[in-house]
Amino acid sequence: MAIENVYNNEVTSRHLLESLESNYIEQPVKCHVSNNKELHYLYQQAPIGTFLNIIAALLISWFIIPTTPDYLYIPWLSFIALTTFVQSFLFREFDKQKNSLQIDNQWAVYQTFMVGISALTFSIGYLLFLPMASPFVQIILLLILSTMSIGYLPILSVFLPAYIIYISTFIFPIIFWIYSLPPEQAYPIAALLAVTYCILLIAASYYSKSLHEAFNLANEISGQAKNLYTIIEKTRELNVNLNKDNTECLKLNGIVSRQKKQAEQTLRYICEGVISTDQFGCVVYMNPVAEIYTGWNAEEIKGKNLSLLLNIVDETSHVKLSNPIELCMNQNSNINGADNSILIRRDGLEYAIEYSATPIKQEDNSITGAVMIFRDVTEKRNMEKNINWQTKHDTLTGLINRREFDEELSKLISNSKNTKREHAICYIDLDRFKLINDSCGHHAGDELLKKISTKLKKTARDTDTVARLGSDEFAVIMYGCSLEKAKLIADIFREEVLKTKFDWNGKQFNITASIGIVPLNESTLSLTELKRDADLVCYVAKDTGGNKIELFETGAPYKKQHAGELIILGNIQNNLEKESFKLYTQRIKPLDDLNEVVFHEVLLRMENDNGKLLSANNFIHTAENYYILPAIDNWVLKVVIEMFAYGNRLFNDAHIISINLSRQSVLNESFIKYAIDIFKDYDIPAGNICFEINESQFSDNMERFKHFVTLMKQQGCKIALDDCNINPATVNSIKQLNIDYIKLDARQFSNINSQYDYDYKLLESINEINHLIGAQTIIKCIEDNDIVESLFEIGIDYVQGYAIEAPQTLVNSWK
C-alpha cells in the first residue's frame, strides 16, 4: 500500500512539474490574477467587517434597549440582519468566481455599495438613539462608533473610495448630534471630529498606498522567482517531496493500523451487535455482542454468507424477513428494521431487536460491503405491550375498560349498517355493592369484583367480549346474538352471580345482579343512544328489586316508568330551585414539604326527601340522562366564585380549588360562555380555579374537548384530567393543551411497596411521562398511609383520599 501511494505521488508530482514549467517559464502570468489582488484582499477582509457590525449592533442594543422603544430598535436590528445576509451572499458569490475572468472592478462597487448601506444603517440608528440616551450611554455609543471607524480602516483601505464613503456616512449622525448641542460644547467637538476625520483619511490613504506598493512588489518578486526556477531545481525539490510523501505514507499506514485496532477494541465493548460483510454478503467481522445474540463464533462464520446464519422473523407470524445486509446493498441505501423484528439465536432463543444496515461505499460510489448494527429491545417492547394493555384493560379484573368497550361498540354500529347482523349488548350491575364497600372497605369490594369478573369470563361464549365499565358495572357484547338467546345467556350470568358466596372477616354476603339487554342492529343510531338505552333497561331491572333481567322494548316509555329515577329527578330539581345542594371539600396534599400550595377539591352532595345525604354517584347518572348536569355545574361554579369573592375562610387560605365538570358541560357552549362571564363579573383570578375533567369520556369528541380546554386555559384556569388514558396519542394531546394535573386511582396499582414490583415501575414511568409533558401527578383514593412513602420515592406530586383527609363540610359563610 505504501509503495502504491508513493508511486501515485510520484506521478502526481511529475504532472505538477510539467504544469509549473508550462505556466511559469514558457507562458506569461495571467493578468486577471495579479490585477485583482486588491479585490481579493478587499473580500478576504470583508467578513471581519461583517462580524464587527454584528458585535457593534449587539453592544449598541445592550445600551439602548432600556431607553429606546421597540418600534425603533427592532426594525433597526432587522435591517442590520438583512444587510449582513446580503453581504454574506455577496462574499459567497465572489468566492465562487474569484478565479474567473468575470471578476472585475464591478465587485468593488458592490462591496462599496453594501458598506455604504451598512454605514447608513448605523448612521440612522445613531440619529435615533443618541437623543434618547443618557450622557454616559452617548459616550459609550460614540466610543463604539470610533472603534468601528478605526477597525474598518485596514479592512477597506485597499479600495480607498470604499473607506471614504464608509467613514463619511458613518460620521453623519455625529454632525447632527453636534448640531443639537450648545455652541460652547459643539465647537470643540466639531473641531475634534474634523481632525479625526482628516487623520483617518490620511491614515487610510497611506495604508492603501502601502498595500498597493506591496502588491506590486509581490507581483514583481513572484514573476522573477517563477522565471528563475529551473528544471534541475524542480527535480531536486520533487525528490525531497517524494521522500516526504513516502515518510508520510508510512506514518499514515501506522495511524490507520492503530485506528483499526482501536475501532475493533471499541466495538468489543459497545452494547450493540455489529456485523460487517463484503460485497458478496460474506461475514468479515462480528463483535462479541453479536456473537452472544446470534450464537455463532466470529471465527467460525468468518467468510460464510450471512443469510445462512442470521435468522430474523416477524414477531407475529414468525415469517422469515429479508436479510438486511443483502437488502441494503441491493437498494444501495440504509435499511431500518421494523418494530416487530425478532432475532432467533442459533439455539432457538428469541430476542426482540431494532436494527439498521448500511452499505459501505468507495469514493466512486461502488459498494464494497455492508455493516449491520442491532440491539436487544426485548424489555422495552414488553414494557410497551404492557402499557398498551393497561390503556385498554381494567387493571383490577383484566377485562377491557370502558374506552375499549366504546370503541368496539362504535365499530359494530358502523359494520351493522352494512352487514345487517344483530348483536346483543348486556349491561350487568351488581346489587348492593355499595353496602360491601362501605361495611368492609374497598379491598373487599375489589376482591368481589375480581371474583365476579372471573365468573363472567368463564360463562361468556369464547367469541363474546366482557368488559368492566367502572365500579360495579360490567358489560358483555354478544356477537350475532338475538335478544331471546341473549336472555338465556344472561340468565346463566345471573345464576352464576347468585351462586357466588362472598365471605369477608366473618361476614357473609349474598350477591345478586341486575341485567339489562339491548339489541345492536342496523337501526341503532349512535353509541350515545345505545349506551343510554342499556343503562335505562339495567336501571329498570335494578329499580324493580334487582336480581332480574330486563329486555329493551322499542317505544316503551322507560323514563316515565322508573319511579325511583323520577324521585331522584324530583330531588335534583328541588335542590336546584332552592339552591340547597351540599358542598364538601377534600384536601389534595403535596408530598414535597417545600410545596406550600393549598389545594382542595369540591365534592357535591344532595339530600333526598327523607333527609338522607346522597353522594354524587347516586344522582349524577339521573342528572346526566335528563341533561341537568350543566345546570348543576353552573350552580357549583357560581357558589365557589362567590365564596372567593365574599371571603370564605377556607377559600382565603386556598391557592387552588378543583371543580368537577361533566361531559355535558364541557361540550356546552353556553356553559363555556357562563364560565368566562362569571370570571369577569366577579373579577376573580381564574388561576385559583382548576376544572377536573374525566378525559376518558371524550374519546369520541376530542376536538370539542380540546376547544374547551384551550378557552379555559386562555382565561388562566388550571386543568386536571381524571381517568386519563396514558398512550402516545393522549400524551401528545395533553402536551399540546398544557394540562396542569393528571389524576390516577391508587387502586389501579395493587403493589408499589417495592421498587422492583411491576406496579411500582409502571407508576414511575407514567409519572415521568407526566412530568415530561409539564403535568403534575395526583394519586387519589389513598385509603391507608402504607403507600405514601413509596409514592414520595416515585416522585408523585400530590395525594388525596380518606387516609389523608376525609371530606369536610363547606360552610356557605358569605350568606
Short mmCIF file of C-alpha atoms in Angstrom, two decimals, residues 11 21 70 82 213 216 221 336 372-373 442 503 535 567 576 595 607 614 623 635 649 651 690 736 752 795:
data_model
loop_
_atom_site.label_atom_id
_atom_site.label_comp_id
_atom_site.label_asym_id
_atom_site.label_seq_id
_atom_site.Cartn_x
_atom_site.Cartn_y
_atom_site.Cartn_z
CA VAL A 11 3.13 10.56 -10.99
CA GLU A 21 7.22 24.61 -16.37
CA ASP A 70 -39.29 48.59 20.46
CA LEU A 82 -30.75 41.89 6.28
CA GLU A 213 3.11 49.04 -3.32
CA ASN A 216 3.21 45.49 -6.97
CA ILE A 221 9.15 39.19 -6.97
CA ASN A 336 -34.00 0.30 9.27
CA MET A 372 -25.41 -4.16 10.30
CA ILE A 373 -25.96 -2.82 13.83
CA HIS A 442 -62.58 -1.13 49.14
CA ASP A 503 -67.18 -14.07 52.98
CA ASP A 535 -78.29 1.97 31.19
CA ILE A 567 -87.94 10.54 42.64
CA LEU A 576 -81.61 23.27 42.07
CA ASN A 595 -44.54 22.75 48.11
CA GLU A 607 -80.33 15.38 50.47
CA LEU A 614 -76.53 11.19 48.86
CA ALA A 623 -78.92 14.11 36.04
CA TRP A 635 -74.52 26.31 40.36
CA ARG A 649 -62.35 31.41 55.34
CA PHE A 651 -61.04 29.96 50.23
CA CYS A 690 -58.96 24.07 38.47
CA GLN A 736 -50.30 20.49 23.21
CA ILE A 752 -45.99 -0.40 44.89
CA GLY A 795 -41.84 11.46 42.77
#
